[in-house]
């Protein structure tokens, strides 16, 4: 129960979940673009960010795009054409095929599947990293052996069990689209996320670990794939003297101005990761005697980028909380709390937290889509409440979890007060 007698002071400057952190070089490269008049989707900044990111992630090619979502769209389209062959123009490369997708993630991971006419089949999460459960994925292939494409995200900067997922995919002749939008800089067994499949996607959205204010990138080792995506992203012009089109085109290329911001940010990726890690570790220490757990990761095999620090409340320390489609209610109880109460307490003092991504299988838009857990066909609960653990892993994390203020400009003193506010919720 939140103890409001504790006199916390309201943060004068809002403590953000994760806001852009600029360093100065960004302005230099943007100004350069301005002064040389490369105010377009061509220019030195674009060439440089493609070269630098490909080098950092360890892939041969990177194609700079307008958003992470654009990169996921073209990656999914490409995977569809490769696996299902050329399609009738405008009909969608996935043509009503079922596609296995992460369940607990941002909607942008799975929407592109629908853009291309596919049917997302959601795969439950596992407890160890909150990402796609290889055991559930295996189950899913028993139910739908014909599936040829898997879209998998690394949640909150924590690498999923991508090795296991990859061997299952290979065994079934499927390809992976790897959504590393949140995990740039994170490694699994020493290898960067985004480099585990032929179709990697990252994002430079404003709240990501480094940002261009917007932007994204498609990553691959295949020259032909990189060229295809680059062509699609610039309206699919053929090499003719006029505008000649054989394929559907998109206006998805990154602007050279945005690329200037990204270029200025790239040298600071490691610094941001170190700051985020320090934040995660301070939370872990400051909350260790509470009935809560930090978002877990594979300490032996992975090094997350710690983009967002998250926690879950132990089952027996949850006060009653009911979440409907649009609103939430809870009943305060001494010694217990719930995500809604903690988020409200943080907001009261001008600090921003966020619920865990609501699982896709309980989103109204996807209410008819299949959902697979370790047990097989998943049970679906649209109005979620805690009722003795019959919920799936994803829903359980959503119910008991929240994202904590993780801004890398938050000072240790500020974070101590955030920790104090969380602690006072368990009074
Ligand atoms: C941010 C994000 C995206 C989309 O990236 P944009 O650049 O905002 O389009 C996709 N997937 C995940 C998991 C994300 O967090």
Tab-separated table of C-alpha atoms and ligand atoms in Angstrom:
chain	number	residue	atom	x	y	z
A	1	UNK	CA	0.000	0.000	0.000
A	2	UNK	CA	1.420	3.350	-1.002
A	3	UNK	CA	2.445	5.301	2.084
A	4	UNK	CA	1.876	8.936	1.191
A	5	UNK	CA	2.992	10.169	4.638
A	6	UNK	CA	6.555	9.697	3.501
A	7	UNK	CA	7.472	13.138	2.322
A	8	UNK	CA	8.967	12.783	-1.110
A	9	UNK	CA	9.495	15.929	-3.049
A	10	UNK	CA	8.049	16.288	-6.498
A	11	UNK	CA	10.783	16.009	-9.160
A	12	UNK	CA	11.245	19.465	-10.592
A	13	UNK	CA	12.491	18.052	-13.868
A	14	UNK	CA	10.402	15.129	-14.978
A	15	UNK	CA	12.124	11.761	-14.691
A	16	UNK	CA	11.433	10.178	-18.060
A	17	UNK	CA	11.112	6.531	-18.895
A	18	UNK	CA	13.780	6.990	-21.566
A	19	UNK	CA	14.353	10.278	-23.354
A	20	UNK	CA	16.841	11.333	-26.052
A	21	UNK	CA	20.360	12.158	-24.800
A	22	UNK	CA	22.221	14.475	-27.162
A	23	UNK	CA	25.931	15.192	-27.086
A	24	UNK	CA	26.634	17.991	-29.559
A	25	UNK	CA	28.045	16.115	-32.553
A	26	UNK	CA	24.494	15.567	-33.774
A	27	UNK	CA	24.099	19.280	-34.426
A	28	UNK	CA	27.435	19.399	-36.225
A	29	UNK	CA	26.384	16.738	-38.747
A	30	UNK	CA	22.907	18.213	-39.182
A	31	UNK	CA	24.463	21.624	-39.813
A	32	UNK	CA	26.855	20.069	-42.292
A	33	UNK	CA	23.911	18.611	-44.188
A	34	UNK	CA	22.250	22.031	-44.155
A	35	UNK	CA	25.274	23.982	-45.256
A	36	UNK	CA	26.125	21.618	-48.093
A	37	UNK	CA	22.432	21.447	-49.035
A	38	UNK	CA	22.212	17.652	-48.773
A	39	UNK	CA	18.728	18.122	-47.303
A	40	UNK	CA	17.380	14.980	-48.877
A	41	UNK	CA	17.460	11.206	-48.695
A	42	UNK	CA	20.952	11.134	-50.182
A	43	UNK	CA	24.188	12.264	-48.549
A	44	UNK	CA	27.294	11.640	-46.528
A	45	UNK	CA	25.493	11.170	-43.198
A	46	UNK	CA	23.432	8.312	-44.613
A	47	UNK	CA	26.479	6.589	-46.078
A	48	UNK	CA	28.350	6.954	-42.802
A	49	UNK	CA	25.584	5.658	-40.514
A	50	UNK	CA	25.150	2.626	-42.747
A	51	UNK	CA	28.870	1.930	-42.641
A	52	UNK	CA	29.204	2.531	-38.891
A	53	UNK	CA	26.196	0.473	-37.829
A	54	UNK	CA	27.063	-2.445	-40.119
A	55	UNK	CA	30.507	-2.411	-38.489
A	56	UNK	CA	29.161	-2.230	-34.952
A	57	UNK	CA	26.559	-4.963	-35.347
A	58	UNK	CA	28.857	-7.138	-37.451
A	59	UNK	CA	26.790	-7.484	-40.614
A	60	UNK	CA	27.890	-6.782	-44.176
A	61	UNK	CA	25.104	-4.392	-45.141
A	62	UNK	CA	22.866	-1.846	-43.448
A	63	UNK	CA	20.112	0.114	-45.200
A	64	UNK	CA	19.025	3.333	-43.482
A	65	UNK	CA	15.245	3.779	-43.403
A	66	UNK	CA	12.666	6.213	-42.073
A	67	UNK	CA	11.682	4.023	-39.092
A	68	UNK	CA	12.204	0.686	-37.417
A	69	UNK	CA	8.673	-0.174	-38.533
A	70	UNK	CA	9.635	0.501	-42.177
A	71	UNK	CA	12.573	-1.836	-41.764
A	72	UNK	CA	10.349	-4.545	-40.267
A	73	UNK	CA	7.866	-4.088	-43.094
A	74	UNK	CA	10.445	-4.538	-45.834
A	75	UNK	CA	12.154	-7.391	-43.944
A	76	UNK	CA	8.856	-9.235	-43.588
A	77	UNK	CA	7.990	-8.581	-47.238
A	78	UNK	CA	11.379	-9.873	-48.325
A	79	UNK	CA	11.112	-12.971	-46.125
A	80	UNK	CA	7.659	-13.567	-47.618
A	81	UNK	CA	8.876	-13.320	-51.206
A	82	UNK	CA	11.822	-15.594	-50.492
A	83	UNK	CA	9.710	-18.247	-48.758
A	84	UNK	CA	6.486	-18.102	-50.741
A	85	UNK	CA	7.709	-16.842	-54.113
A	86	UNK	CA	6.654	-13.818	-56.119
A	87	UNK	CA	3.130	-12.673	-55.470
A	88	UNK	CA	0.495	-10.816	-57.358
A	89	UNK	CA	1.261	-7.129	-56.924
A	90	UNK	CA	-0.604	-5.565	-54.026
A	91	UNK	CA	-1.829	-8.920	-52.679
A	92	UNK	CA	0.785	-9.134	-49.941
A	93	UNK	CA	3.899	-11.271	-49.888
A	94	UNK	CA	2.568	-13.420	-47.048
A	95	UNK	CA	-0.794	-14.205	-48.684
A	96	UNK	CA	-2.867	-15.421	-45.737
A	97	UNK	CA	0.000	-17.542	-44.454
A	98	UNK	CA	0.394	-18.045	-40.725
A	99	UNK	CA	3.530	-16.391	-39.313
A	100	UNK	CA	4.937	-17.082	-35.843
A	101	UNK	CA	5.423	-13.854	-33.839
A	102	UNK	CA	6.587	-12.715	-30.421
A	103	UNK	CA	3.603	-12.125	-28.154
A	104	UNK	CA	4.880	-9.694	-25.524
A	105	UNK	CA	6.206	-6.848	-27.650
A	106	UNK	CA	5.381	-3.505	-29.209
A	107	UNK	CA	2.665	-3.690	-31.894
A	108	UNK	CA	5.184	-2.541	-34.526
A	109	UNK	CA	6.820	-5.986	-34.368
A	110	UNK	CA	3.741	-7.712	-35.753
A	111	UNK	CA	1.794	-5.106	-37.733
A	112	UNK	CA	4.025	-5.545	-40.817
A	113	UNK	CA	2.932	-9.192	-40.978
A	114	UNK	CA	-0.611	-7.933	-41.443
A	115	UNK	CA	0.485	-5.246	-43.956
A	116	UNK	CA	1.698	-8.154	-46.098
A	117	UNK	CA	-1.478	-10.165	-45.693
A	118	UNK	CA	-0.137	-12.685	-43.177
A	119	UNK	CA	-1.833	-14.042	-40.053
A	120	UNK	CA	0.218	-13.597	-36.872
A	121	UNK	CA	0.268	-16.666	-34.630
A	122	UNK	CA	1.505	-15.556	-31.232
A	123	UNK	CA	4.082	-17.585	-29.325
A	124	UNK	CA	4.128	-17.317	-25.540
A	125	UNK	CA	7.145	-15.922	-23.662
A	126	UNK	CA	9.546	-17.807	-21.408
A	127	UNK	CA	10.442	-16.812	-17.840
A	128	UNK	CA	14.225	-16.567	-18.281
A	129	UNK	CA	14.315	-13.547	-20.628
A	130	UNK	CA	10.607	-12.717	-21.265
A	131	UNK	CA	11.189	-13.373	-24.960
A	132	UNK	CA	9.777	-15.973	-27.355
A	133	UNK	CA	9.752	-19.395	-25.713
A	134	UNK	CA	11.622	-21.972	-27.837
A	135	UNK	CA	9.544	-24.743	-26.222
A	136	UNK	CA	6.319	-23.012	-27.239
A	137	UNK	CA	7.783	-22.394	-30.696
A	138	UNK	CA	8.493	-26.102	-31.051
A	139	UNK	CA	4.889	-26.783	-30.041
A	140	UNK	CA	3.697	-24.271	-32.596
A	141	UNK	CA	5.449	-26.191	-35.381
A	142	UNK	CA	3.559	-29.307	-34.268
A	143	UNK	CA	0.300	-27.441	-34.718
A	144	UNK	CA	1.298	-25.470	-37.841
A	145	UNK	CA	4.163	-27.337	-39.556
A	146	UNK	CA	3.732	-25.298	-42.742
A	147	UNK	CA	4.906	-21.990	-41.219
A	148	UNK	CA	7.938	-20.501	-42.983
A	149	UNK	CA	8.579	-17.133	-41.269
A	150	UNK	CA	9.200	-16.239	-37.602
A	151	UNK	CA	9.269	-12.651	-36.306
A	152	UNK	CA	11.116	-12.496	-33.015
A	153	UNK	CA	11.867	-9.478	-30.797
A	154	UNK	CA	14.483	-8.942	-28.085
A	155	UNK	CA	12.430	-7.271	-25.388
A	156	UNK	CA	13.696	-4.226	-23.473
A	157	UNK	CA	17.240	-4.833	-24.698
A	158	UNK	CA	17.486	-8.388	-23.327
A	159	UNK	CA	18.528	-10.975	-25.913
A	160	UNK	CA	16.128	-13.883	-26.303
A	161	UNK	CA	17.206	-17.509	-26.742
A	162	UNK	CA	18.015	-16.784	-30.337
A	163	UNK	CA	20.316	-19.801	-30.813
A	164	UNK	CA	17.605	-22.259	-29.840
A	165	UNK	CA	15.028	-20.378	-31.869
A	166	UNK	CA	17.349	-20.418	-34.851
A	167	UNK	CA	17.936	-24.150	-34.692
A	168	UNK	CA	14.193	-24.800	-34.468
A	169	UNK	CA	13.669	-22.494	-37.448
A	170	UNK	CA	16.372	-24.276	-39.435
A	171	UNK	CA	14.938	-27.693	-38.592
A	172	UNK	CA	11.600	-26.582	-40.053
A	173	UNK	CA	13.019	-24.696	-43.032
A	174	UNK	CA	11.773	-21.357	-41.718
A	175	UNK	CA	13.511	-17.966	-41.739
A	176	UNK	CA	13.700	-15.415	-38.929
A	177	UNK	CA	13.031	-11.685	-39.014
A	178	UNK	CA	14.910	-10.383	-35.990
A	179	UNK	CA	13.404	-7.308	-34.340
A	180	UNK	CA	16.360	-5.765	-32.510
A	181	UNK	CA	14.676	-2.342	-32.323
A	182	UNK	CA	15.112	-2.217	-28.544
A	183	UNK	CA	18.367	-4.130	-28.276
A	184	UNK	CA	21.022	-2.321	-30.333
A	185	UNK	CA	24.357	-3.051	-28.658
A	186	UNK	CA	23.157	-6.163	-26.792
A	187	UNK	CA	25.002	-9.425	-27.389
A	188	UNK	CA	24.169	-13.119	-27.137
A	189	UNK	CA	27.131	-15.501	-26.917
A	190	UNK	CA	29.327	-12.589	-27.949
A	191	UNK	CA	27.372	-11.783	-31.113
A	192	UNK	CA	25.265	-8.649	-31.582
A	193	UNK	CA	21.488	-8.919	-31.717
A	194	UNK	CA	20.267	-8.012	-35.179
A	195	UNK	CA	22.947	-10.206	-36.754
A	196	UNK	CA	21.415	-13.624	-36.075
A	197	UNK	CA	19.278	-13.821	-39.166
A	198	UNK	CA	19.403	-12.510	-42.712
A	199	UNK	CA	16.733	-9.953	-41.849
A	200	UNK	CA	17.709	-7.762	-38.884
A	201	UNK	CA	15.858	-4.588	-37.878
A	202	UNK	CA	16.813	-1.748	-35.549
A	203	UNK	CA	15.168	1.550	-34.596
A	204	UNK	CA	16.354	5.093	-33.888
A	205	UNK	CA	13.016	6.213	-32.464
A	206	UNK	CA	13.231	8.980	-29.855
A	207	UNK	CA	13.242	6.763	-26.789
A	208	UNK	CA	15.617	4.046	-28.004
A	209	UNK	CA	19.176	3.605	-26.708
A	210	UNK	CA	20.492	5.939	-29.421
A	211	UNK	CA	18.198	8.028	-31.581
A	212	UNK	CA	17.877	10.091	-34.720
A	213	UNK	CA	14.548	11.479	-33.412
A	214	UNK	CA	13.208	8.824	-35.765
A	215	UNK	CA	14.698	6.330	-38.185
A	216	UNK	CA	15.537	2.670	-38.501
A	217	UNK	CA	17.742	0.237	-40.335
A	218	UNK	CA	17.583	-3.051	-42.169
A	219	UNK	CA	20.589	-5.329	-41.557
A	220	UNK	CA	21.763	-8.258	-43.630
A	221	UNK	CA	24.769	-10.175	-44.909
A	222	UNK	CA	23.196	-10.524	-48.325
A	223	UNK	CA	24.098	-7.958	-50.946
A	224	UNK	CA	21.068	-8.836	-53.048
A	225	UNK	CA	18.713	-8.403	-50.069
A	226	UNK	CA	20.256	-5.050	-49.145
A	227	UNK	CA	19.889	-3.842	-52.734
A	228	UNK	CA	16.289	-5.020	-52.894
A	229	UNK	CA	15.348	-3.214	-49.678
A	230	UNK	CA	17.162	-0.064	-50.787
A	231	UNK	CA	15.289	-0.137	-54.087
A	232	UNK	CA	11.873	-0.746	-52.475
A	233	UNK	CA	12.513	2.030	-49.942
A	234	UNK	CA	13.088	4.584	-52.720
A	235	UNK	CA	9.925	3.920	-54.763
A	236	UNK	CA	11.267	0.920	-56.682
A	237	UNK	CA	12.730	2.726	-59.640
A	238	UNK	CA	14.239	0.598	-62.366
A	239	UNK	CA	17.501	1.573	-64.034
A	240	UNK	CA	15.806	3.450	-66.856
A	241	UNK	CA	16.069	7.092	-67.986
A	242	UNK	CA	12.504	7.743	-66.785
A	243	UNK	CA	10.500	6.542	-63.801
A	244	UNK	CA	10.077	2.897	-64.714
A	245	UNK	CA	8.406	0.513	-62.247
A	246	UNK	CA	8.273	-3.268	-62.150
A	247	UNK	CA	7.625	-3.560	-58.422
A	248	UNK	CA	5.598	-1.801	-55.756
A	249	UNK	CA	7.553	1.040	-54.175
A	250	UNK	CA	7.708	2.710	-50.763
A	251	UNK	CA	8.955	6.053	-49.507
A	252	UNK	CA	10.920	4.603	-46.610
A	253	UNK	CA	14.427	6.021	-46.982
A	254	UNK	CA	16.130	7.832	-44.113
A	255	UNK	CA	16.682	11.575	-44.502
A	256	UNK	CA	20.253	12.855	-44.498
A	257	UNK	CA	19.259	15.288	-41.711
A	258	UNK	CA	18.023	12.473	-39.467
A	259	UNK	CA	21.128	10.493	-40.390
A	260	UNK	CA	23.173	13.441	-39.069
A	261	UNK	CA	21.592	12.986	-35.654
A	262	UNK	CA	22.162	9.228	-35.734
A	263	UNK	CA	25.767	9.758	-36.855
A	264	UNK	CA	26.405	12.017	-33.882
A	265	UNK	CA	24.883	9.453	-31.504
A	266	UNK	CA	26.698	6.323	-32.674
A	267	UNK	CA	29.964	7.009	-30.787
A	268	UNK	CA	27.920	7.212	-27.556
A	269	UNK	CA	26.179	3.847	-27.799
A	270	UNK	CA	28.576	2.137	-25.369
A	271	UNK	CA	28.337	5.041	-22.923
A	272	UNK	CA	24.532	4.861	-22.986
A	273	UNK	CA	24.614	1.108	-22.438
A	274	UNK	CA	26.942	1.567	-19.444
A	275	UNK	CA	24.618	4.220	-17.964
A	276	UNK	CA	21.562	1.994	-18.465
A	277	UNK	CA	23.373	-0.920	-16.877
A	278	UNK	CA	24.272	1.201	-13.849
A	279	UNK	CA	20.591	2.159	-13.531
A	280	UNK	CA	19.534	-1.503	-13.682
A	281	UNK	CA	22.115	-2.478	-11.046
A	282	UNK	CA	21.078	0.370	-8.705
A	283	UNK	CA	17.469	-0.794	-8.935
A	284	UNK	CA	18.495	-4.374	-8.310
A	285	UNK	CA	20.400	-3.347	-5.186
A	286	UNK	CA	17.835	-0.829	-3.953
A	287	UNK	CA	14.890	-3.212	-4.333
A	288	UNK	CA	16.584	-6.445	-3.298
A	289	UNK	CA	14.762	-6.912	0.011
A	290	UNK	CA	11.339	-6.206	-1.509
A	291	UNK	CA	9.106	-8.993	-2.865
A	292	UNK	CA	10.022	-8.027	-6.450
A	293	UNK	CA	12.307	-9.328	-9.229
A	294	UNK	CA	14.153	-7.372	-11.886
A	295	UNK	CA	13.599	-8.371	-15.527
A	296	UNK	CA	15.807	-11.438	-15.918
A	297	UNK	CA	18.521	-12.178	-18.464
A	298	UNK	CA	20.855	-15.031	-19.250
A	299	UNK	CA	23.884	-13.893	-17.236
A	300	UNK	CA	26.097	-16.594	-18.677
A	301	UNK	CA	25.380	-16.106	-22.372
A	302	UNK	CA	24.112	-12.598	-22.857
A	303	UNK	CA	24.937	-8.981	-22.233
A	304	UNK	CA	21.772	-6.857	-22.576
A	305	UNK	CA	21.860	-3.158	-23.441
A	306	UNK	CA	19.613	-2.588	-20.378
A	307	UNK	CA	17.425	-0.197	-22.399
A	308	UNK	CA	14.598	-0.335	-19.849
A	309	UNK	CA	14.789	-1.566	-16.288
A	310	UNK	CA	11.658	-3.531	-15.423
A	311	UNK	CA	10.432	-5.481	-12.439
A	312	UNK	CA	7.717	-7.918	-11.476
A	313	UNK	CA	5.994	-8.133	-8.116
A	314	UNK	CA	5.988	-11.580	-6.493
A	315	UNK	CA	2.588	-13.287	-6.710
A	316	UNK	CA	1.909	-13.231	-2.985
A	317	UNK	CA	2.851	-9.538	-2.726
A	318	UNK	CA	0.301	-8.461	-5.337
A	319	UNK	CA	-2.705	-6.549	-4.061
A	320	UNK	CA	-5.857	-7.196	-6.052
A	321	UNK	CA	-5.785	-5.504	-9.438
A	322	UNK	CA	-8.220	-5.780	-12.303
A	323	UNK	CA	-7.442	-4.484	-15.755
A	324	UNK	CA	-10.211	-4.033	-18.284
A	325	UNK	CA	-9.734	-2.928	-21.886
A	326	UNK	CA	-9.288	0.755	-21.023
A	327	UNK	CA	-8.978	1.166	-17.276
A	328	UNK	CA	-7.624	-0.436	-14.192
A	329	UNK	CA	-8.738	-0.821	-10.588
A	330	UNK	CA	-6.922	-2.109	-7.548
A	331	UNK	CA	-7.517	-2.492	-3.838
A	332	UNK	CA	-4.669	-1.228	-1.643
A	333	UNK	CA	-3.428	-3.621	0.963
A	334	UNK	CA	-0.738	-3.252	3.646
A	335	UNK	CA	2.547	-4.869	2.628
A	336	UNK	CA	1.388	-5.412	-0.957
A	337	UNK	CA	1.214	-3.431	-4.153
A	338	UNK	CA	0.552	-3.750	-7.883
A	339	UNK	CA	1.882	-2.142	-11.088
A	340	UNK	CA	-1.008	0.319	-11.297
A	341	UNK	CA	-0.398	1.589	-7.773
A	342	UNK	CA	3.350	1.988	-8.347
A	343	UNK	CA	2.849	3.770	-11.682
A	344	UNK	CA	0.395	6.161	-10.027
A	345	UNK	CA	2.762	6.821	-7.134
A	346	UNK	CA	5.637	7.554	-9.545
A	347	UNK	CA	3.445	9.859	-11.653
A	348	UNK	CA	2.428	11.758	-8.527
A	349	UNK	CA	6.050	12.794	-8.046
A	350	UNK	CA	6.625	13.517	-11.746
A	351	UNK	CA	8.373	10.278	-12.699
A	352	UNK	CA	7.376	8.225	-15.716
A	353	UNK	CA	7.018	4.449	-15.635
A	354	UNK	CA	5.075	2.285	-18.070
A	355	UNK	CA	3.134	-0.966	-18.020
A	356	UNK	CA	4.790	-3.971	-19.680
A	357	UNK	CA	3.802	-4.305	-23.361
A	358	UNK	CA	0.349	-5.780	-23.290
A	359	UNK	CA	0.585	-9.180	-24.993
A	360	UNK	CA	-0.558	-9.216	-28.605
A	361	UNK	CA	-2.845	-12.216	-28.120
A	362	UNK	CA	-5.098	-10.178	-25.822
A	363	UNK	CA	-5.169	-7.089	-28.046
A	364	UNK	CA	-8.674	-6.561	-29.456
A	365	UNK	CA	-7.255	-6.261	-32.987
A	366	UNK	CA	-5.760	-9.766	-32.724
A	367	UNK	CA	-8.503	-11.433	-30.717
A	368	UNK	CA	-9.115	-14.055	-33.425
A	369	UNK	CA	-5.449	-14.968	-33.944
A	370	UNK	CA	-4.019	-18.245	-32.665
A	371	UNK	CA	-1.874	-18.220	-29.544
A	372	UNK	CA	0.497	-21.041	-28.611
A	373	UNK	CA	1.955	-21.788	-25.177
A	374	UNK	CA	4.186	-24.615	-23.946
A	375	UNK	CA	1.035	-26.629	-23.426
A	376	UNK	CA	-0.144	-26.103	-26.993
A	377	UNK	CA	-3.157	-24.041	-27.948
A	378	UNK	CA	-3.254	-21.202	-25.439
A	379	UNK	CA	-6.178	-20.181	-23.323
A	380	UNK	CA	-7.156	-16.588	-23.850
A	381	UNK	CA	-8.242	-14.187	-21.170
A	382	UNK	CA	-9.183	-10.761	-22.439
A	383	UNK	CA	-10.128	-9.208	-19.135
A	384	UNK	CA	-7.164	-10.033	-17.070
A	385	UNK	CA	-6.968	-10.466	-13.345
A	386	UNK	CA	-4.932	-12.483	-10.941
A	387	UNK	CA	-6.810	-15.632	-10.210
A	388	UNK	CA	-4.468	-18.325	-9.120
A	389	UNK	CA	-1.955	-18.571	-11.894
A	390	UNK	CA	-3.981	-19.940	-14.790
A	391	UNK	CA	-2.698	-17.197	-17.074
A	392	UNK	CA	0.045	-17.711	-19.646
A	393	UNK	CA	3.583	-16.396	-19.087
A	394	UNK	CA	3.107	-13.230	-21.176
A	395	UNK	CA	-0.090	-12.256	-19.412
A	396	UNK	CA	1.481	-13.018	-16.045
A	397	UNK	CA	4.390	-10.654	-16.791
A	398	UNK	CA	1.951	-7.996	-17.968
A	399	UNK	CA	-0.138	-8.373	-14.784
A	400	UNK	CA	2.696	-8.256	-12.295
A	401	UNK	CA	5.303	-6.211	-14.153
A	402	UNK	CA	6.151	-2.634	-15.008
A	403	UNK	CA	8.901	-0.607	-16.694
A	404	UNK	CA	10.739	1.704	-14.315
A	405	UNK	CA	12.067	5.189	-15.072
A	406	UNK	CA	15.238	4.345	-17.021
A	407	UNK	CA	16.444	7.652	-18.383
A	408	UNK	CA	20.218	7.763	-18.626
A	409	UNK	CA	20.245	11.377	-17.434
A	410	UNK	CA	18.591	10.410	-14.134
A	411	UNK	CA	21.070	11.067	-11.297
A	412	UNK	CA	21.795	8.537	-8.548
A	413	UNK	CA	20.042	10.861	-6.075
A	414	UNK	CA	16.959	11.022	-8.258
A	415	UNK	CA	16.954	7.272	-8.707
A	416	UNK	CA	17.232	6.834	-4.929
A	417	UNK	CA	14.007	8.774	-4.530
A	418	UNK	CA	12.359	6.665	-7.264
A	419	UNK	CA	13.452	3.587	-5.317
A	420	UNK	CA	12.103	5.169	-2.124
A	421	UNK	CA	8.712	5.746	-3.766
A	422	UNK	CA	8.580	2.119	-4.928
A	423	UNK	CA	9.535	0.926	-1.450
A	424	UNK	CA	6.810	3.018	0.132
A	425	UNK	CA	4.268	1.185	-2.066
A	426	UNK	CA	5.006	-1.990	-0.108
A	427	UNK	CA	4.408	-0.404	3.337
B	1	LIG	C1	10.372	0.909	-31.281
B	1	LIG	C2	10.078	-0.449	-31.728
B	1	LIG	C3	9.750	-0.729	-33.057
B	1	LIG	C4	9.463	0.318	-34.066
B	1	LIG	O1	10.446	1.218	-34.316
B	1	LIG	P1	10.060	2.678	-34.889
B	1	LIG	O2	11.390	3.240	-35.264
B	1	LIG	O3	9.385	3.412	-33.787
B	1	LIG	O4	9.173	2.479	-36.071
B	1	LIG	C5	9.575	-2.044	-33.429
B	1	LIG	N1	9.680	-3.045	-32.557
B	1	LIG	C6	9.982	-2.833	-31.256
B	1	LIG	C7	10.106	-3.996	-30.351
B	1	LIG	C8	10.161	-1.530	-30.803
B	1	LIG	O5	10.391	-1.312	-29.499
